mmCIF file of C-alpha atoms and ligand atoms in Angstrom:
data_model
loop_
_atom_site.group_PDB
_atom_site.id
_atom_site.type_symbol
_atom_site.label_atom_id
_atom_site.label_comp_id
_atom_site.label_asym_id
_atom_site.label_seq_id
_atom_site.Cartn_x
_atom_site.Cartn_y
_atom_site.Cartn_z
ATOM 1 C CA MET P 164 0.005 -0.006 -0.022
ATOM 2 C CA ILE P 165 1.148 3.509 -0.706
ATOM 3 C CA PRO P 166 0.939 6.236 1.943
ATOM 4 C CA PRO P 167 -0.729 9.616 1.206
ATOM 5 C CA ALA P 168 1.602 12.335 -0.188
ATOM 6 C CA PHE P 169 3.849 14.206 2.264
ATOM 7 C CA GLU P 170 6.787 16.634 2.295
ATOM 8 C CA TYR P 171 10.060 15.084 3.413
ATOM 9 C CA LEU P 172 12.404 17.190 5.612
ATOM 10 C CA ARG P 173 15.807 16.064 6.810
ATOM 11 C CA PRO P 174 17.236 18.287 9.498
ATOM 12 C CA ASN P 175 20.959 17.879 10.640
ATOM 13 C CA THR P 176 20.528 19.200 14.220
ATOM 14 C CA ILE P 177 17.963 19.031 16.956
ATOM 15 C CA PRO P 178 17.308 22.827 16.917
ATOM 16 C CA GLU P 179 16.614 22.573 13.124
ATOM 17 C CA ALA P 180 14.183 19.660 13.708
ATOM 18 C CA ILE P 181 12.403 21.620 16.496
ATOM 19 C CA ALA P 182 12.109 24.646 14.208
ATOM 20 C CA PHE P 183 10.383 22.450 11.552
ATOM 21 C CA LEU P 184 8.047 21.031 14.202
ATOM 22 C CA GLN P 185 7.139 24.524 15.317
ATOM 23 C CA GLN P 186 6.659 25.731 11.712
ATOM 24 C CA TYR P 187 4.337 22.848 10.661
ATOM 25 C CA GLY P 188 2.612 22.186 14.010
ATOM 26 C CA ASP P 189 0.231 19.211 14.159
ATOM 27 C CA ASP P 190 0.734 18.491 10.498
ATOM 28 C CA ALA P 191 4.321 17.383 11.116
ATOM 29 C CA LYS P 192 5.581 14.056 12.502
ATOM 30 C CA ILE P 193 9.070 12.908 13.421
ATOM 31 C CA LEU P 194 10.313 9.901 11.535
ATOM 32 C CA SER P 195 12.854 7.721 13.342
ATOM 33 C CA GLY P 196 12.824 4.007 12.365
ATOM 34 C CA GLY P 197 9.487 4.400 10.619
ATOM 35 C CA GLN P 198 8.381 0.968 11.857
ATOM 36 C CA SER P 199 5.147 2.256 13.368
ATOM 37 C CA LEU P 200 4.599 5.521 11.558
ATOM 38 C CA ILE P 201 4.931 4.254 8.007
ATOM 39 C CA PRO P 202 2.511 1.341 8.500
ATOM 40 C CA MET P 203 0.075 3.785 10.086
ATOM 41 C CA MET P 204 0.375 5.987 7.046
ATOM 42 C CA LYS P 205 -0.046 3.096 4.636
ATOM 43 C CA PHE P 206 -3.282 2.169 6.462
ATOM 44 C CA ARG P 207 -4.344 5.833 6.296
ATOM 45 C CA LEU P 208 -4.499 5.899 10.080
ATOM 46 C CA ALA P 209 -2.016 8.824 10.072
ATOM 47 C CA ARG P 210 -1.773 11.512 7.367
ATOM 48 C CA PRO P 211 1.042 13.900 8.309
ATOM 49 C CA GLY P 212 1.738 16.539 5.636
ATOM 50 C CA TYR P 213 5.365 16.775 6.730
ATOM 51 C CA LEU P 214 7.747 14.049 7.777
ATOM 52 C CA ILE P 215 10.778 15.241 9.724
ATOM 53 C CA ASP P 216 13.416 12.514 9.358
ATOM 54 C CA ILE P 217 15.806 12.805 12.342
ATOM 55 C CA ASN P 218 18.202 10.047 11.282
ATOM 56 C CA ARG P 219 20.814 12.512 10.033
ATOM 57 C CA ILE P 220 21.237 14.075 13.478
ATOM 58 C CA SER P 221 24.480 12.888 14.896
ATOM 59 C CA GLY P 222 25.220 11.964 18.523
ATOM 60 C CA LEU P 223 21.815 10.448 19.308
ATOM 61 C CA SER P 224 22.825 6.784 19.137
ATOM 62 C CA TYR P 225 24.508 5.372 22.225
ATOM 63 C CA ILE P 226 24.192 3.061 25.195
ATOM 64 C CA LYS P 227 26.240 4.071 28.225
ATOM 65 C CA GLU P 228 26.358 4.251 31.999
ATOM 66 C CA GLU P 229 26.882 7.720 33.415
ATOM 67 C CA GLY P 230 26.010 9.606 36.639
ATOM 68 C CA GLY P 231 24.024 6.730 38.106
ATOM 69 C CA TYR P 232 22.020 6.061 34.996
ATOM 70 C CA LEU P 233 21.956 3.806 31.990
ATOM 71 C CA LYS P 234 21.499 6.302 29.117
ATOM 72 C CA ILE P 235 20.077 5.242 25.811
ATOM 73 C CA GLY P 236 20.150 7.714 22.940
ATOM 74 C CA GLY P 237 17.038 8.826 21.068
ATOM 75 C CA LEU P 238 18.156 7.046 17.843
ATOM 76 C CA THR P 239 19.443 3.784 19.410
ATOM 77 C CA ARG P 240 17.913 0.804 17.518
ATOM 78 C CA GLU P 241 16.473 -2.374 18.947
ATOM 79 C CA ALA P 242 19.293 -4.343 17.240
ATOM 80 C CA GLU P 243 21.877 -2.249 19.151
ATOM 81 C CA LEU P 244 20.164 -3.068 22.469
ATOM 82 C CA GLU P 245 19.940 -6.738 21.527
ATOM 83 C CA ASN P 246 23.653 -6.917 20.654
ATOM 84 C CA SER P 247 25.038 -4.758 23.514
ATOM 85 C CA LEU P 248 27.252 -6.561 26.029
ATOM 86 C CA LEU P 249 26.317 -4.018 28.714
ATOM 87 C CA ILE P 250 22.564 -4.686 28.161
ATOM 88 C CA HIS P 251 23.108 -8.420 28.043
ATOM 89 C CA SER P 252 25.113 -8.608 31.200
ATOM 90 C CA LYS P 253 23.606 -5.930 33.453
ATOM 91 C CA TYR P 254 20.098 -5.237 32.062
ATOM 92 C CA PRO P 255 18.680 -8.621 31.031
ATOM 93 C CA ILE P 256 15.129 -7.298 31.250
ATOM 94 C CA ILE P 257 15.924 -4.903 28.275
ATOM 95 C CA PHE P 258 17.626 -7.732 26.387
ATOM 96 C CA ASP P 259 14.545 -9.940 26.993
ATOM 97 C CA THR P 260 12.334 -7.135 25.617
ATOM 98 C CA ALA P 261 14.335 -6.041 22.573
ATOM 99 C CA ARG P 262 15.063 -9.485 21.231
ATOM 100 C CA ILE P 263 11.397 -10.534 20.969
ATOM 101 C CA ILE P 264 10.158 -7.425 19.173
ATOM 102 C CA ALA P 265 8.957 -8.209 15.624
ATOM 103 C CA ASP P 266 11.729 -9.575 13.459
ATOM 104 C CA PRO P 267 15.395 -8.691 12.708
ATOM 105 C CA GLN P 268 14.452 -6.394 9.836
ATOM 106 C CA VAL P 269 12.172 -4.333 12.040
ATOM 107 C CA ARG P 270 14.701 -4.366 14.911
ATOM 108 C CA ASN P 271 17.465 -2.994 12.661
ATOM 109 C CA MET P 272 15.392 0.143 12.094
ATOM 110 C CA ALA P 273 13.069 0.588 15.134
ATOM 111 C CA THR P 274 14.239 2.801 18.020
ATOM 112 C CA LEU P 275 13.504 2.552 21.717
ATOM 113 C CA ALA P 276 12.502 6.227 21.666
ATOM 114 C CA GLY P 277 9.939 5.634 18.832
ATOM 115 C CA ASN P 278 8.643 2.600 20.666
ATOM 116 C CA LEU P 279 7.774 4.816 23.666
ATOM 117 C CA ALA P 280 6.726 7.943 21.775
ATOM 118 C CA HIS P 281 4.234 5.962 19.735
ATOM 119 C CA GLY P 282 2.147 5.378 22.883
ATOM 120 C CA ASP P 283 0.905 2.006 21.882
ATOM 121 C CA PRO P 284 -0.012 -0.178 24.926
ATOM 122 C CA ALA P 285 0.761 -3.214 22.714
ATOM 123 C CA ASN P 286 4.448 -2.163 22.352
ATOM 124 C CA ASP P 287 6.814 -4.091 24.651
ATOM 125 C CA HIS P 288 9.210 -1.434 25.979
ATOM 126 C CA PRO P 289 6.653 0.641 27.894
ATOM 127 C CA ALA P 290 6.067 -2.098 30.479
ATOM 128 C CA THR P 291 9.821 -2.708 30.837
ATOM 129 C CA MET P 292 10.498 1.016 31.274
ATOM 130 C CA LEU P 293 7.692 1.194 33.931
ATOM 131 C CA ALA P 294 9.311 -1.688 35.748
ATOM 132 C CA LEU P 295 12.672 0.019 35.614
ATOM 133 C CA GLY P 296 11.420 3.465 36.693
ATOM 134 C CA ALA P 297 12.845 5.105 33.551
ATOM 135 C CA GLN P 298 12.848 8.792 32.608
ATOM 136 C CA VAL P 299 12.217 10.136 29.140
ATOM 137 C CA VAL P 300 14.296 13.225 28.142
ATOM 138 C CA ALA P 301 12.394 15.471 25.783
ATOM 139 C CA VAL P 302 13.962 18.473 24.065
ATOM 140 C CA GLY P 303 11.785 21.347 22.825
ATOM 141 C CA PRO P 304 11.860 25.110 22.138
ATOM 142 C CA GLN P 305 12.007 25.804 25.908
ATOM 143 C CA GLY P 306 14.905 23.393 26.431
ATOM 144 C CA GLU P 307 14.938 19.974 28.097
ATOM 145 C CA ARG P 308 12.211 18.232 30.163
ATOM 146 C CA VAL P 309 12.755 15.040 32.088
ATOM 147 C CA LEU P 310 9.484 13.083 32.117
ATOM 148 C CA PRO P 311 8.920 10.266 34.617
ATOM 149 C CA ILE P 312 7.715 7.184 32.767
ATOM 150 C CA GLU P 313 4.901 6.664 35.335
ATOM 151 C CA SER P 314 3.026 9.735 33.873
ATOM 152 C CA PHE P 315 4.334 9.545 30.306
ATOM 153 C CA PHE P 316 1.489 7.447 28.793
ATOM 154 C CA VAL P 317 -1.645 9.573 28.893
ATOM 155 C CA THR P 318 -4.069 7.468 26.874
ATOM 156 C CA LEU P 319 -4.221 5.282 23.748
ATOM 157 C CA PHE P 320 -1.465 6.494 21.314
ATOM 158 C CA THR P 321 -1.081 9.722 23.414
ATOM 159 C CA THR P 322 1.936 10.561 25.583
ATOM 160 C CA ASP P 323 3.033 13.511 27.678
ATOM 161 C CA LEU P 324 5.216 14.738 24.742
ATOM 162 C CA GLN P 325 4.362 18.115 23.209
ATOM 163 C CA HIS P 326 4.042 18.217 19.414
ATOM 164 C CA ASP P 327 7.337 20.192 19.143
ATOM 165 C CA GLU P 328 9.386 17.968 21.466
ATOM 166 C CA ILE P 329 11.928 15.247 20.488
ATOM 167 C CA VAL P 330 12.943 12.336 22.705
ATOM 168 C CA SER P 331 16.704 12.690 22.915
ATOM 169 C CA GLU P 332 17.420 10.143 25.611
ATOM 170 C CA ILE P 333 15.984 7.474 27.901
ATOM 171 C CA ARG P 334 17.451 7.253 31.392
ATOM 172 C CA ILE P 335 17.296 4.241 33.624
ATOM 173 C CA PRO P 336 18.532 4.313 37.258
ATOM 174 C CA THR P 337 21.551 1.947 37.537
ATOM 175 C CA PRO P 338 20.314 -1.037 39.524
ATOM 176 C CA PRO P 339 21.974 -1.627 42.897
ATOM 177 C CA PRO P 340 23.681 -4.962 43.667
ATOM 178 C CA ARG P 341 21.275 -7.934 44.094
ATOM 179 C CA SER P 342 18.968 -6.710 41.412
ATOM 180 C CA GLY P 343 17.347 -8.759 38.625
ATOM 181 C CA GLY P 344 14.701 -8.359 36.029
ATOM 182 C CA ALA P 345 12.812 -10.233 33.362
ATOM 183 C CA TYR P 346 10.311 -9.623 30.556
ATOM 184 C CA LEU P 347 7.974 -12.350 29.384
ATOM 185 C CA LYS P 348 5.395 -12.111 26.639
ATOM 186 C CA LEU P 349 2.963 -14.500 24.966
ATOM 187 C CA GLU P 350 2.515 -13.980 21.266
ATOM 188 C CA ARG P 351 0.319 -15.877 18.779
ATOM 189 C CA LYS P 352 3.246 -16.368 16.441
ATOM 190 C CA VAL P 353 6.845 -15.236 16.261
ATOM 191 C CA GLY P 354 6.997 -11.485 15.564
ATOM 192 C CA ASP P 355 3.521 -10.713 16.678
ATOM 193 C CA PHE P 356 2.486 -8.129 19.251
ATOM 194 C CA ALA P 357 1.861 -9.503 22.766
ATOM 195 C CA THR P 358 -1.428 -11.090 23.735
ATOM 196 C CA ALA P 359 -0.075 -9.977 27.135
ATOM 197 C CA GLY P 360 3.373 -9.264 28.600
ATOM 198 C CA VAL P 361 4.789 -8.764 31.993
ATOM 199 C CA ALA P 362 8.014 -6.913 33.052
ATOM 200 C CA VAL P 363 9.516 -7.292 36.542
ATOM 201 C CA GLN P 364 12.559 -5.587 38.001
ATOM 202 C CA LEU P 365 13.399 -6.112 41.698
ATOM 203 C CA THR P 366 16.183 -5.543 44.206
ATOM 204 C CA LEU P 367 16.770 -7.678 47.290
ATOM 205 C CA ASP P 368 18.238 -6.449 50.547
ATOM 206 C CA GLY P 369 21.024 -8.215 52.480
ATOM 207 C CA GLY P 370 18.581 -10.526 54.132
ATOM 208 C CA GLY P 371 17.017 -11.564 50.881
ATOM 209 C CA LEU P 372 13.837 -9.491 51.301
ATOM 210 C CA CYS P 373 12.321 -7.602 48.415
ATOM 211 C CA GLN P 374 13.603 -4.033 48.865
ATOM 212 C CA ASN P 375 12.202 -2.573 45.684
ATOM 213 C CA VAL P 376 10.091 -3.898 42.841
ATOM 214 C CA GLY P 377 8.601 -2.603 39.619
ATOM 215 C CA ILE P 378 5.973 -4.453 37.577
ATOM 216 C CA GLY P 379 4.687 -3.310 34.137
ATOM 217 C CA LEU P 380 2.020 -4.936 31.942
ATOM 218 C CA THR P 381 1.748 -4.973 28.149
ATOM 219 C CA ASN P 382 -1.416 -4.786 26.081
ATOM 220 C CA VAL P 383 -3.908 -5.159 28.886
ATOM 221 C CA GLY P 384 -5.267 -1.594 28.995
ATOM 222 C CA ALA P 385 -5.595 1.672 27.049
ATOM 223 C CA THR P 386 -2.098 2.501 28.325
ATOM 224 C CA PRO P 387 0.740 0.370 29.595
ATOM 225 C CA VAL P 388 -0.174 -0.657 33.132
ATOM 226 C CA LYS P 389 1.967 -0.178 36.233
ATOM 227 C CA ALA P 390 0.829 -2.915 38.643
ATOM 228 C CA SER P 391 1.277 -0.779 41.777
ATOM 229 C CA LYS P 392 -0.763 -3.009 44.157
ATOM 230 C CA ALA P 393 1.184 -6.078 43.135
ATOM 231 C CA GLU P 394 4.413 -4.113 43.675
ATOM 232 C CA GLU P 395 3.244 -2.884 47.123
ATOM 233 C CA SER P 396 2.351 -6.404 48.246
ATOM 234 C CA LEU P 397 6.011 -7.486 47.752
ATOM 235 C CA ARG P 398 7.944 -4.627 49.339
ATOM 236 C CA GLY P 399 9.731 -5.787 52.518
ATOM 237 C CA ARG P 400 8.584 -9.365 51.945
ATOM 238 C CA LYS P 401 10.380 -12.559 51.167
ATOM 239 C CA LEU P 402 9.595 -13.904 47.697
ATOM 240 C CA ASP P 403 8.115 -17.320 48.209
ATOM 241 C CA GLU P 404 5.275 -19.299 46.652
ATOM 242 C CA ALA P 405 2.625 -17.505 48.723
ATOM 243 C CA THR P 406 3.824 -13.870 48.192
ATOM 244 C CA ILE P 407 4.417 -14.489 44.498
ATOM 245 C CA ALA P 408 0.926 -16.005 44.104
ATOM 246 C CA GLN P 409 -0.620 -13.050 45.872
ATOM 247 C CA ALA P 410 1.242 -10.509 43.755
ATOM 248 C CA SER P 411 0.376 -12.351 40.559
ATOM 249 C CA GLN P 412 -3.327 -12.291 41.473
ATOM 250 C CA LEU P 413 -3.076 -8.553 42.200
ATOM 251 C CA ALA P 414 -1.399 -7.875 38.862
ATOM 252 C CA ALA P 415 -4.158 -9.843 37.064
ATOM 253 C CA ASP P 416 -6.773 -7.723 39.007
ATOM 254 C CA GLU P 417 -5.054 -4.512 37.918
ATOM 255 C CA ALA P 418 -5.033 -5.576 34.240
ATOM 256 C CA GLN P 419 -7.889 -4.132 32.185
ATOM 257 C CA PRO P 420 -7.793 -5.976 28.863
ATOM 258 C CA SER P 421 -10.535 -6.028 26.287
ATOM 259 C CA SER P 422 -11.704 -9.113 24.345
ATOM 260 C CA ASP P 423 -10.388 -9.246 20.789
ATOM 261 C CA LEU P 424 -8.893 -11.670 18.305
ATOM 262 C CA ARG P 425 -6.093 -12.478 20.740
ATOM 263 C CA GLY P 426 -8.550 -13.795 23.361
ATOM 264 C CA PRO P 427 -11.306 -12.957 25.881
ATOM 265 C CA VAL P 428 -10.774 -10.858 28.981
ATOM 266 C CA GLU P 429 -10.699 -13.828 31.416
ATOM 267 C CA TYR P 430 -8.007 -15.534 29.370
ATOM 268 C CA LYS P 431 -5.836 -12.400 29.232
ATOM 269 C CA LYS P 432 -6.136 -11.870 32.976
ATOM 270 C CA GLY P 433 -5.179 -15.495 33.572
ATOM 271 C CA LEU P 434 -2.218 -14.947 31.306
ATOM 272 C CA VAL P 435 -1.093 -11.894 33.273
ATOM 273 C CA LYS P 436 -1.314 -13.944 36.490
ATOM 274 C CA GLU P 437 0.874 -16.747 35.112
ATOM 275 C CA LEU P 438 3.401 -14.451 33.355
ATOM 276 C CA THR P 439 3.757 -12.421 36.543
ATOM 277 C CA ARG P 440 4.491 -15.524 38.518
ATOM 278 C CA ARG P 441 7.117 -16.620 36.028
ATOM 279 C CA ALA P 442 8.685 -13.177 35.590
ATOM 280 C CA LEU P 443 8.951 -12.728 39.378
ATOM 281 C CA ALA P 444 10.613 -16.161 39.718
ATOM 282 C CA ARG P 445 13.086 -15.353 36.914
ATOM 283 C CA ALA P 446 13.828 -11.894 38.223
ATOM 284 C CA TYR P 447 14.393 -13.335 41.751
ATOM 285 C CA GLU P 448 16.702 -15.975 40.366
ATOM 286 C CA ARG P 449 18.704 -13.386 38.426
ATOM 287 C CA ALA P 450 18.916 -11.079 41.473
ATOM 288 C CA GLY P 451 20.474 -13.891 43.463
ATOM 289 C CA LYS P 452 23.232 -14.518 41.017
HETATM 290 C C1 LIG J 115 5.852 -6.097 11.487
HETATM 291 C C2 LIG J 115 6.004 -5.266 12.725
HETATM 292 C C3 LIG J 115 5.917 -5.976 13.956
HETATM 293 C C4 LIG J 115 6.070 -5.255 15.143
HETATM 294 N N1 LIG J 115 6.033 -5.962 16.323
HETATM 295 C C5 LIG J 115 6.256 -5.278 17.479
HETATM 296 C C6 LIG J 115 6.350 -5.997 18.724
HETATM 297 O O1 LIG J 115 6.255 -7.209 18.765
HETATM 298 N N2 LIG J 115 6.622 -5.282 19.801
HETATM 299 C C7 LIG J 115 6.748 -3.914 19.800
HETATM 300 O O2 LIG J 115 6.967 -3.291 20.891
HETATM 301 N N3 LIG J 115 6.659 -3.225 18.636
HETATM 302 C C8 LIG J 115 6.431 -3.884 17.495
HETATM 303 N N4 LIG J 115 6.383 -3.157 16.380
HETATM 304 C C9 LIG J 115 6.325 -1.697 16.386
HETATM 305 C C10 LIG J 115 7.653 -1.094 16.330
HETATM 306 O O3 LIG J 115 8.658 -1.939 16.699
HETATM 307 C C11 LIG J 115 7.751 0.115 17.282
HETATM 308 O O4 LIG J 115 6.640 0.833 17.445
HETATM 309 C C12 LIG J 115 8.945 0.910 16.829
HETATM 310 O O5 LIG J 115 9.963 0.607 17.799
HETATM 311 C C13 LIG J 115 8.733 2.414 16.731
HETATM 312 O O6 LIG J 115 10.052 3.038 16.609
HETATM 313 P P1 LIG J 115 10.430 3.728 15.313
HETATM 314 O O7 LIG J 115 11.779 4.286 15.566
HETATM 315 O O8 LIG J 115 10.262 2.835 14.165
HETATM 316 O O9 LIG J 115 9.326 4.899 15.357
HETATM 317 P P2 LIG J 115 8.589 5.618 14.079
HETATM 318 O O10 LIG J 115 7.719 4.611 13.396
HETATM 319 O O11 LIG J 115 9.537 6.371 13.270
HETATM 320 O O12 LIG J 115 7.692 6.645 14.977
HETATM 321 C C14 LIG J 115 6.664 6.170 15.774
HETATM 322 C C15 LIG J 115 5.981 7.402 16.447
HETATM 323 O O13 LIG J 115 6.883 7.931 17.399
HETATM 324 C C16 LIG J 115 7.261 9.304 17.067
HETATM 325 N N5 LIG J 115 8.666 9.433 17.299
HETATM 326 C C17 LIG J 115 9.616 8.504 16.840
HETATM 327 N N6 LIG J 115 10.783 8.902 17.356
HETATM 328 C C18 LIG J 115 10.636 9.988 18.135
HETATM 329 C C19 LIG J 115 11.474 10.784 18.876
HETATM 330 N N7 LIG J 115 12.789 10.574 18.985
HETATM 331 N N8 LIG J 115 10.958 11.824 19.603
HETATM 332 C C20 LIG J 115 9.580 12.091 19.549
HETATM 333 N N9 LIG J 115 8.700 11.369 18.802
HETATM 334 C C21 LIG J 115 9.243 10.277 18.132
HETATM 335 C C22 LIG J 115 6.871 9.446 15.560
HETATM 336 O O14 LIG J 115 6.566 10.762 15.227
HETATM 337 C C23 LIG J 115 5.666 8.556 15.495
HETATM 338 O O15 LIG J 115 4.495 9.241 15.975
HETATM 339 C C24 LIG J 115 6.206 -3.812 15.114
HETATM 340 C C25 LIG J 115 6.304 -3.153 13.886
HETATM 341 C C26 LIG J 115 6.185 -3.924 12.712
HETATM 342 C C27 LIG J 115 6.327 -3.147 11.413
#
């Protein structure tokens, strides 16, 4: 299918891109990997008059630890996350997430920033970033804003980003020792969006009790879901069969899926319960290593 006609703009710097966004307002869209935007345009679900391709802007592709954060640049691709030794060894939850998105062709182009900015509750990174307590750095005409991920997703396909802002970086607090995380997703076939997915990141204290925990859910609501009650039930507790079962039930209760081709509501809630149980067990095991 062929998308509607558009003007193609290719700025070399962030200020240039922001100036285009200001000039063309709501009729302009940033183009990063194009793996969500171009399909939307082909289906005529989006009709921007101006595409602002930011791929020529240098210095936006990196993965590094600095000042207590893992910093991921606004143009960093899924494939770079998947192949990063740092991600693989220290942030297995991000590795789990990146490697099961779509297929290698999509992952070579798609960016983490685009995955979040698209605001699709079926995307996988939002739940993981909720579990990790990430921050989204947005640059606009007034300078930089640091947006907490907890309030970033406003409603379906809508985020806290202003139309003239660009995601330049994603920041994740460096996990303390005895931390572990995992992301699990059930898909109908390889490369599909999740029927449901669960991200867990936790830190144990010296006595093996759960000091901190983040739980995010994929594709079971109008926005990605932070399972706050499940998280709360685990703080200060030992992770055993009973506490994990209780937290998994609470996460299922917090999920608000709708029935669709991927299954009815009851099935999806049951899936969240089981995936939460497994993700907690895997994160716990990784934290102990
Ligand atoms: C076949 C296929 C299968 C897929 N399967 C999955 C899957 O299993 N899981 C999953 O999570 N995703 C999946 N996706 C979706 C895709 O991986 C993500 O949505 C993608 O990561 C979006 O990133 P992008 O760089 O391609 O963004 P683009 O498509 O370029 O942009 C998406 C949106 O974000 C905005 N945007 C992009 N970058 C920025 C920025 N830096 N600052 C501000 N706004 C920005 C754009 O204006 C646009 O509105 C699939 C896509 C395809 C084509």
